[in-house]
Tab-separated table of C-alpha atoms and ligand atoms in Angstrom:
chain	number	residue	atom	x	y	z
A	1	MET	CA	-8.414	27.753	-17.405
A	2	GLY	CA	-11.061	25.311	-18.637
A	3	GLU	CA	-11.399	21.598	-17.989
A	4	PHE	CA	-9.709	20.538	-21.227
A	5	ASP	CA	-6.799	22.958	-20.881
A	6	LEU	CA	-6.311	21.689	-17.352
A	7	ILE	CA	-6.118	18.058	-18.496
A	8	GLU	CA	-3.867	18.983	-21.413
A	9	ARG	CA	-1.564	21.030	-19.223
A	10	TYR	CA	-1.219	18.907	-16.107
A	11	PHE	CA	-2.147	15.346	-16.982
A	12	LYS	CA	-1.531	14.667	-20.676
A	13	ARG	CA	2.091	14.177	-21.523
A	14	ALA	CA	3.346	14.381	-25.098
A	15	ASP	CA	4.584	11.382	-27.065
A	16	ARG	CA	5.375	8.852	-24.407
A	17	ALA	CA	8.148	6.500	-25.527
A	18	ALA	CA	7.527	4.258	-22.511
A	19	GLN	CA	3.874	4.032	-23.425
A	20	ARG	CA	4.678	2.724	-26.907
A	21	GLU	CA	6.637	-0.155	-25.426
A	22	SER	CA	4.060	-0.981	-22.772
A	23	LEU	CA	0.649	-2.617	-22.963
A	24	VAL	CA	-1.003	0.776	-23.389
A	25	SER	CA	-2.258	0.999	-26.972
A	26	LEU	CA	-4.124	4.261	-26.480
A	27	GLY	CA	-3.836	6.793	-23.673
A	28	ILE	CA	-5.531	10.097	-22.825
A	29	GLY	CA	-7.633	11.864	-25.466
A	30	ASP	CA	-10.385	9.599	-26.727
A	31	ASP	CA	-13.527	8.247	-25.074
A	32	CYS	CA	-11.684	5.164	-23.858
A	33	ALA	CA	-8.079	4.169	-23.364
A	34	LEU	CA	-6.984	0.813	-24.795
A	35	LEU	CA	-4.865	-1.814	-23.039
A	36	SER	CA	-3.529	-4.842	-24.901
A	37	PRO	CA	-2.926	-7.650	-22.418
A	38	ARG	CA	-0.247	-10.125	-23.438
A	39	PRO	CA	-1.237	-13.768	-24.003
A	40	GLY	CA	-0.938	-15.806	-20.826
A	41	THR	CA	-1.624	-12.872	-18.513
A	42	GLN	CA	-4.495	-11.441	-16.511
A	43	ILE	CA	-5.220	-7.785	-15.775
A	44	ALA	CA	-5.365	-6.994	-12.029
A	45	ILE	CA	-7.572	-3.956	-11.276
A	46	SER	CA	-8.011	-1.913	-8.104
A	47	SER	CA	-9.475	1.487	-7.107
A	48	ASP	CA	-8.795	3.714	-4.128
A	49	MET	CA	-10.343	7.052	-3.284
A	50	LEU	CA	-8.825	9.809	-1.148
A	51	VAL	CA	-11.252	12.341	0.324
A	52	GLU	CA	-10.208	15.647	1.874
A	53	GLY	CA	-10.868	15.758	5.603
A	54	ARG	CA	-11.122	11.989	5.714
A	55	HIS	CA	-7.824	10.720	4.276
A	56	PHE	CA	-5.820	13.939	4.239
A	57	LEU	CA	-5.962	17.542	5.449
A	58	SER	CA	-6.218	20.578	3.173
A	59	THR	CA	-2.773	21.644	4.400
A	60	VAL	CA	-0.988	18.584	3.014
A	61	ASN	CA	1.740	19.239	0.468
A	62	PRO	CA	0.188	18.646	-3.006
A	63	ALA	CA	3.223	16.714	-4.322
A	64	ALA	CA	3.042	14.373	-1.325
A	65	LEU	CA	-0.676	13.951	-1.972
A	66	GLY	CA	-0.032	13.075	-5.636
A	67	HIS	CA	2.483	10.485	-4.457
A	68	LYS	CA	0.168	9.038	-1.842
A	69	ALA	CA	-2.887	8.827	-4.114
A	70	LEU	CA	-0.957	6.589	-6.489
A	71	ALA	CA	1.046	4.796	-3.779
A	72	VAL	CA	-2.058	3.379	-2.097
A	73	ASN	CA	-3.177	1.958	-5.446
A	74	LEU	CA	0.264	0.556	-6.285
A	75	SER	CA	0.173	-1.075	-2.863
A	76	ASP	CA	-2.944	-3.034	-3.869
A	77	LEU	CA	-1.188	-4.283	-7.002
A	78	ALA	CA	1.814	-5.209	-4.848
A	79	ALA	CA	-0.412	-7.224	-2.518
A	80	CYS	CA	-1.595	-9.254	-5.520
A	81	GLY	CA	1.908	-9.653	-6.956
A	82	ALA	CA	0.925	-7.690	-10.071
A	83	GLN	CA	3.197	-5.558	-12.200
A	84	PRO	CA	1.852	-2.007	-12.688
A	85	ILE	CA	0.796	-1.051	-16.224
A	86	ALA	CA	-1.467	1.995	-16.159
A	87	PHE	CA	-3.960	4.021	-14.139
A	88	THR	CA	-6.869	6.425	-14.504
A	89	LEU	CA	-7.438	9.523	-12.371
A	90	ALA	CA	-10.882	10.851	-11.469
A	91	LEU	CA	-10.452	14.238	-9.870
A	92	SER	CA	-12.986	16.529	-8.257
A	93	LEU	CA	-11.562	20.006	-7.559
A	94	PRO	CA	-13.126	23.023	-5.798
A	95	SER	CA	-11.297	25.397	-8.162
A	96	VAL	CA	-8.391	25.544	-10.598
A	97	ASP	CA	-5.390	26.151	-8.373
A	98	GLU	CA	-2.425	25.968	-10.712
A	99	ALA	CA	0.214	25.798	-7.995
A	100	TRP	CA	-1.675	22.893	-6.430
A	101	LEU	CA	-2.104	21.114	-9.781
A	102	ALA	CA	1.584	21.522	-10.635
A	103	GLY	CA	2.625	20.068	-7.270
A	104	PHE	CA	0.076	17.278	-7.331
A	105	SER	CA	0.922	16.142	-10.848
A	106	SER	CA	4.686	16.271	-10.199
A	107	GLY	CA	4.372	13.994	-7.145
A	108	LEU	CA	2.006	11.710	-9.025
A	109	PHE	CA	4.181	11.356	-12.125
A	110	ALA	CA	7.427	10.933	-10.168
A	111	LEU	CA	6.025	7.781	-8.558
A	112	ALA	CA	4.232	6.658	-11.746
A	113	ASP	CA	7.449	6.890	-13.752
A	114	ALA	CA	9.408	5.042	-11.067
A	115	HIS	CA	7.043	2.109	-11.628
A	116	GLY	CA	6.521	2.461	-15.399
A	117	CYS	CA	2.828	3.077	-14.747
A	118	GLU	CA	1.112	5.256	-17.358
A	119	LEU	CA	-1.766	7.715	-16.774
A	120	ILE	CA	-4.228	6.699	-19.512
A	121	GLY	CA	-7.396	8.634	-18.711
A	122	GLY	CA	-9.740	9.922	-16.086
A	123	ASP	CA	-12.396	12.473	-15.387
A	124	THR	CA	-12.269	16.036	-14.059
A	125	THR	CA	-15.160	17.838	-12.372
A	126	ARG	CA	-15.760	20.687	-9.969
A	127	GLY	CA	-16.609	19.687	-6.413
A	128	PRO	CA	-15.057	18.975	-2.999
A	129	LEU	CA	-11.434	17.798	-3.324
A	130	ASN	CA	-11.595	14.101	-4.038
A	131	ILE	CA	-9.064	11.893	-5.802
A	132	CYS	CA	-9.983	8.476	-7.178
A	133	ILE	CA	-7.427	6.336	-8.981
A	134	THR	CA	-8.091	3.039	-10.717
A	135	ILE	CA	-4.966	1.050	-11.412
A	136	PHE	CA	-4.266	-1.798	-13.822
A	137	GLY	CA	-1.508	-4.381	-13.461
A	138	GLU	CA	-0.439	-7.625	-15.072
A	139	VAL	CA	-0.092	-11.098	-13.571
A	140	PRO	CA	0.959	-14.225	-15.446
A	141	VAL	CA	-1.305	-17.238	-15.653
A	142	ALA	CA	0.390	-20.557	-14.914
A	143	GLN	CA	-0.413	-22.686	-17.959
A	144	PRO	CA	-0.787	-26.420	-17.356
A	145	VAL	CA	2.049	-27.918	-19.410
A	146	HIS	CA	0.126	-30.937	-20.651
A	147	ALA	CA	-3.250	-29.339	-21.281
A	148	PRO	CA	-2.737	-25.666	-22.221
A	149	SER	CA	-6.224	-25.491	-23.722
A	150	VAL	CA	-7.982	-25.852	-20.360
A	151	GLY	CA	-6.679	-22.464	-19.300
A	152	GLY	CA	-4.311	-21.633	-16.496
A	153	ARG	CA	-4.342	-20.880	-12.829
A	154	THR	CA	-3.702	-17.322	-11.693
A	155	THR	CA	-0.348	-16.579	-10.099
A	156	ALA	CA	-1.840	-13.542	-8.320
A	157	LEU	CA	-1.327	-13.514	-4.543
A	158	LEU	CA	-4.750	-13.703	-2.936
A	159	ARG	CA	-6.145	-13.501	0.573
A	160	ARG	CA	-7.555	-16.972	0.487
A	161	GLY	CA	-4.439	-19.180	0.254
A	162	ALA	CA	-3.015	-19.244	3.800
A	163	GLN	CA	-2.487	-22.772	5.184
A	164	ALA	CA	-2.195	-23.962	8.793
A	165	GLY	CA	1.525	-24.209	9.600
A	166	ASP	CA	2.530	-21.332	7.291
A	167	ASP	CA	4.800	-18.619	8.637
A	168	LEU	CA	3.418	-15.085	8.883
A	169	TYR	CA	5.583	-12.211	7.675
A	170	VAL	CA	5.389	-8.427	7.442
A	171	SER	CA	7.556	-6.263	5.169
A	172	GLY	CA	9.394	-3.111	6.217
A	173	THR	CA	8.190	-1.330	9.316
A	174	LEU	CA	4.842	-0.612	10.966
A	175	GLY	CA	3.481	2.030	13.307
A	176	ASP	CA	5.358	5.024	11.959
A	177	ALA	CA	2.399	6.635	10.192
A	178	ARG	CA	0.449	6.312	13.418
A	179	LEU	CA	3.282	7.842	15.412
A	180	ALA	CA	3.201	10.876	13.095
A	181	LEU	CA	-0.580	11.088	13.476
A	182	GLU	CA	-0.316	11.019	17.276
A	183	VAL	CA	2.274	13.803	17.186
A	184	PHE	CA	-0.151	15.843	15.044
A	185	ARG	CA	-2.919	15.090	17.524
A	186	GLY	CA	-0.640	16.234	20.333
A	187	THR	CA	-0.888	12.997	22.316
A	188	VAL	CA	2.879	12.378	22.175
A	189	SER	CA	5.942	14.434	21.511
A	190	VAL	CA	9.142	13.076	19.995
A	191	PRO	CA	12.378	14.703	18.788
A	192	GLU	CA	12.137	16.547	15.489
A	193	GLU	CA	14.110	13.975	13.467
A	194	VAL	CA	11.984	11.091	14.740
A	195	PHE	CA	8.865	12.984	13.751
A	196	ALA	CA	10.322	13.853	10.339
A	197	ARG	CA	10.998	10.168	9.586
A	198	ALA	CA	7.560	9.111	10.774
A	199	ARG	CA	5.848	11.884	8.840
A	200	LEU	CA	7.588	10.898	5.618
A	201	ARG	CA	6.189	7.402	6.062
A	202	MET	CA	2.690	8.794	6.589
A	203	ASP	CA	2.768	11.256	3.683
A	204	GLN	CA	4.797	9.260	1.190
A	205	PRO	CA	4.415	5.530	1.780
A	206	THR	CA	6.538	3.127	-0.268
A	207	PRO	CA	4.395	0.574	-2.081
A	208	ARG	CA	6.134	-2.832	-1.961
A	209	VAL	CA	5.717	-3.527	-5.664
A	210	ALA	CA	8.981	-5.433	-6.240
A	211	LEU	CA	8.449	-7.622	-3.177
A	212	GLY	CA	4.877	-8.485	-4.190
A	213	GLN	CA	6.003	-9.685	-7.601
A	214	ALA	CA	8.950	-11.579	-6.117
A	215	LEU	CA	6.565	-13.439	-3.799
A	216	ARG	CA	4.514	-14.945	-6.645
A	217	GLY	CA	4.814	-18.707	-6.362
A	218	VAL	CA	6.331	-18.358	-2.873
A	219	ALA	CA	3.686	-16.722	-0.646
A	220	THR	CA	0.428	-18.595	-0.119
A	221	SER	CA	-1.522	-15.400	0.660
A	222	ALA	CA	-0.889	-11.662	0.928
A	223	ILE	CA	-2.586	-8.365	1.765
A	224	ASP	CA	-1.395	-4.786	2.051
A	225	ILE	CA	-1.676	-3.184	5.469
A	226	SER	CA	-3.720	-0.011	5.183
A	227	ASP	CA	-6.096	-0.206	8.145
A	228	GLY	CA	-3.789	-1.905	10.669
A	229	LEU	CA	-2.055	-5.298	10.851
A	230	LEU	CA	-4.591	-7.086	13.049
A	231	GLY	CA	-7.578	-5.958	10.995
A	232	ASP	CA	-5.980	-6.623	7.625
A	233	LEU	CA	-4.593	-9.986	8.728
A	234	GLY	CA	-8.152	-10.765	9.819
A	235	HIS	CA	-9.157	-10.589	6.136
A	236	ILE	CA	-6.576	-13.252	5.239
A	237	LEU	CA	-7.735	-15.464	8.119
A	238	LYS	CA	-11.378	-15.162	7.131
A	239	ALA	CA	-10.765	-15.753	3.420
A	240	SER	CA	-8.447	-18.701	4.145
A	241	GLN	CA	-10.581	-20.111	6.988
A	242	VAL	CA	-7.625	-20.350	9.366
A	243	GLY	CA	-6.367	-18.645	12.546
A	244	ALA	CA	-3.013	-17.157	13.549
A	245	THR	CA	-0.664	-16.591	16.464
A	246	ILE	CA	1.505	-13.466	16.566
A	247	ALA	CA	4.620	-13.224	18.739
A	248	THR	CA	4.330	-9.684	20.103
A	249	GLU	CA	8.085	-9.449	20.832
A	250	ASP	CA	8.822	-10.092	17.165
A	251	ALA	CA	6.064	-7.744	16.066
A	252	THR	CA	7.412	-4.802	18.081
A	253	THR	CA	10.740	-5.020	16.226
A	254	LEU	CA	8.806	-3.877	13.152
A	255	ILE	CA	8.604	-0.279	14.297
A	256	ALA	CA	11.094	1.871	12.406
A	257	ASN	CA	11.687	4.173	15.342
A	258	TYR	CA	12.296	1.126	17.527
A	259	SER	CA	15.754	2.153	18.637
A	260	TYR	CA	14.455	5.509	19.755
A	261	LEU	CA	11.335	4.122	21.350
A	262	THR	CA	13.194	1.476	23.312
A	263	GLY	CA	15.763	3.957	24.431
A	264	THR	CA	18.857	2.410	22.841
A	265	SER	CA	19.500	5.699	21.066
A	266	GLY	CA	18.337	8.446	23.352
A	267	THR	CA	15.951	8.749	26.201
A	268	ILE	CA	13.064	6.415	26.823
A	269	ASP	CA	9.689	8.030	26.652
A	270	SER	CA	7.838	5.423	28.654
A	271	GLU	CA	4.456	6.613	27.473
A	272	VAL	CA	5.462	6.252	23.838
A	273	SER	CA	7.178	2.981	24.530
A	274	GLU	CA	4.011	1.563	26.048
A	275	LYS	CA	1.933	2.545	23.078
A	276	ARG	CA	4.264	1.202	20.449
A	277	LEU	CA	2.867	-2.313	20.344
A	278	GLY	CA	-0.578	-0.910	19.647
A	279	TRP	CA	0.760	1.257	16.838
A	280	VAL	CA	2.486	-1.727	15.255
A	281	LEU	CA	-0.529	-4.003	15.583
A	282	ALA	CA	-3.302	-1.562	14.771
A	283	GLY	CA	-1.877	1.738	13.488
A	284	GLY	CA	-2.944	2.163	9.871
A	285	ASP	CA	-1.516	3.814	6.756
A	286	ASP	CA	1.830	2.008	6.549
A	287	TYR	CA	1.170	0.188	3.238
A	288	GLU	CA	3.440	-2.720	4.029
A	289	LEU	CA	2.639	-6.284	2.966
A	290	ALA	CA	1.537	-9.049	5.324
A	291	PHE	CA	1.962	-12.492	3.753
A	292	THR	CA	2.171	-16.166	4.546
A	293	ALA	CA	4.556	-18.838	3.245
A	294	PRO	CA	5.388	-22.435	4.157
A	295	PRO	CA	8.269	-22.889	6.658
A	296	ALA	CA	10.045	-25.006	4.025
A	297	LEU	CA	10.419	-21.823	1.957
A	298	ARG	CA	12.090	-19.667	4.651
A	299	ASP	CA	15.338	-19.442	2.688
A	300	THR	CA	13.434	-18.640	-0.485
A	301	VAL	CA	11.474	-15.872	1.259
A	302	ALA	CA	14.743	-14.405	2.577
A	303	ALA	CA	16.302	-14.616	-0.894
A	304	VAL	CA	13.426	-12.972	-2.780
A	305	ALA	CA	13.094	-10.271	-0.096
A	306	ALA	CA	16.817	-9.506	-0.439
A	307	HIS	CA	16.448	-9.470	-4.217
A	308	ALA	CA	13.526	-7.032	-3.917
A	309	ASN	CA	15.630	-4.967	-1.513
A	310	THR	CA	12.841	-5.078	1.081
A	311	PRO	CA	13.321	-6.337	4.631
A	312	VAL	CA	10.761	-8.832	5.903
A	313	THR	CA	10.187	-10.030	9.476
A	314	ARG	CA	8.606	-13.300	10.563
A	315	ILE	CA	6.167	-12.481	13.366
A	316	GLY	CA	3.998	-15.552	13.768
A	317	ARG	CA	2.300	-18.533	12.209
A	318	ILE	CA	-0.993	-19.640	10.744
A	319	ASP	CA	-3.067	-22.087	12.820
A	320	ALA	CA	-5.882	-24.452	11.917
A	321	GLN	CA	-7.744	-23.132	14.962
A	322	PRO	CA	-9.736	-20.011	13.968
A	323	GLY	CA	-9.107	-16.674	15.685
A	324	LEU	CA	-6.119	-14.453	16.264
A	325	ARG	CA	-3.889	-15.020	19.307
A	326	LEU	CA	-1.101	-12.807	20.651
A	327	VAL	CA	1.691	-14.328	22.748
A	328	GLY	CA	4.435	-12.579	24.734
A	329	ALA	CA	8.130	-13.414	25.066
A	330	ASN	CA	7.509	-16.294	27.498
A	331	GLY	CA	4.627	-17.702	25.524
A	332	GLN	CA	2.052	-16.070	27.790
A	333	ALA	CA	-1.190	-14.850	26.196
A	334	VAL	CA	-1.362	-11.096	25.544
A	335	ALA	CA	-4.852	-9.561	25.538
A	336	ASN	CA	-5.875	-8.188	22.162
A	337	THR	CA	-7.487	-4.840	22.906
A	338	TRP	CA	-6.768	-3.154	19.589
A	339	THR	CA	-9.139	-2.375	16.791
A	340	SER	CA	-8.299	-1.462	13.230
A	341	PHE	CA	-9.747	1.374	11.251
A	342	ASP	CA	-13.230	1.005	9.748
A	343	HIS	CA	-14.888	3.961	7.982
A	344	PHE	CA	-18.360	2.984	9.159
A	345	ALA	CA	-17.614	1.418	12.540
B	1	LIG	P1	-15.715	12.147	-21.735
B	1	LIG	O1	-16.533	13.379	-21.904
B	1	LIG	O2	-15.781	11.209	-22.883
B	1	LIG	O3	-15.881	11.493	-20.404
B	1	LIG	P2	-13.649	13.857	-20.959
B	1	LIG	O4	-13.924	15.075	-21.733
B	1	LIG	O5	-14.084	13.767	-19.549
B	1	LIG	O6	-14.189	12.624	-21.778
B	1	LIG	O7	-12.078	13.575	-20.988
B	1	LIG	C1	-11.325	13.750	-22.186
B	1	LIG	C2	-10.098	12.877	-22.117
B	1	LIG	O8	-9.299	13.288	-21.032
B	1	LIG	C3	-10.413	11.409	-21.880
B	1	LIG	O9	-9.457	10.644	-22.590
B	1	LIG	C4	-10.259	11.253	-20.406
B	1	LIG	O10	-9.886	9.932	-20.093
B	1	LIG	C5	-9.123	12.231	-20.119
B	1	LIG	N1	-9.150	12.791	-18.756
B	1	LIG	C6	-10.126	13.527	-18.163
B	1	LIG	N2	-9.771	13.903	-16.926
B	1	LIG	C7	-8.534	13.395	-16.709
B	1	LIG	C8	-7.622	13.407	-15.619
B	1	LIG	N3	-7.900	14.034	-14.455
B	1	LIG	N4	-6.460	12.756	-15.766
B	1	LIG	C9	-6.169	12.105	-16.902
B	1	LIG	N5	-6.972	12.056	-17.966
B	1	LIG	C10	-8.142	12.680	-17.872
B	2	LIG	MG1	-15.623	12.527	-18.688
């Protein structure tokens, strides 16, 4: 099978009704795709690359990989509060493995269709397995009512808007992907069903797209957690020129396997239990959102989170004083010994 047959067979889908109604004016097949942004909107753009041996193992299920490759990109749109429109796929493959391509494209399109996000182009070459997706989303511009001609202010959620006094929140759960990784590494062992749940979170993360959009106009800053909470929060603090205090007791409730790890449903594995705070604070690959919002908007945050069907937990606050502080249940300082992932560190 040649390059063009491969694209035709696995990535080009005939007569897309959804595409006609979306902002995609031209999809796969020409030298460029065409997007037609609506007046009063901006296009949010992000790329993420997945490299075999670095981000995933050759043994990973291809459908899960298709899901994850798109999920990490959707997560970036979510962090900016953008609505997904379309994406491109640049694929380097060692060979044409039809079973792999069928699995990969089915996982990819299942998630794409769930978010109304259209594959509009890409590139296909021979080489080491490498998957690069560029995604496009839409965010409204807030037009000044009295002077529309001066142009509007973006409603995108950015890293730079956190204010001293804001609450700090995290969506969903953290630490599960890291738990699965540690089981793979053989450093911990947990019951089969705990591992299965954690592994699903590692292989098929849920991008918080609805929550991100619901937080426009509510959150003052946001980021998606890919490298670990402390490291990613550090980007918000730097961009916003503020500091933060995290209540570690509140943070540990974020772990999905909390009930197991604390022993309320089953036996306590003290070794695992000890490590859990580190997994929550610095385990990567969870693709949740960390965001800040003024305390006056606590009810609003709860309402939009409920509307987006996504739990959120308040774990700390933003301070004027730079730096990141951890405090325990009695307000005592907790030493921060964790580091987040850095490809070149
Ligand atoms: P060009 O030579 O102009 O770069 P290609 O021959 O690489 O174009 O691609 C032909 C068409 O197929 C283009 O519309 C391109 O966007 C699309 N395409 C190529 N690879 C992929 C892929 N992996 N997924 C989706 N579309 C692809
Ligand atoms: Mg090309």
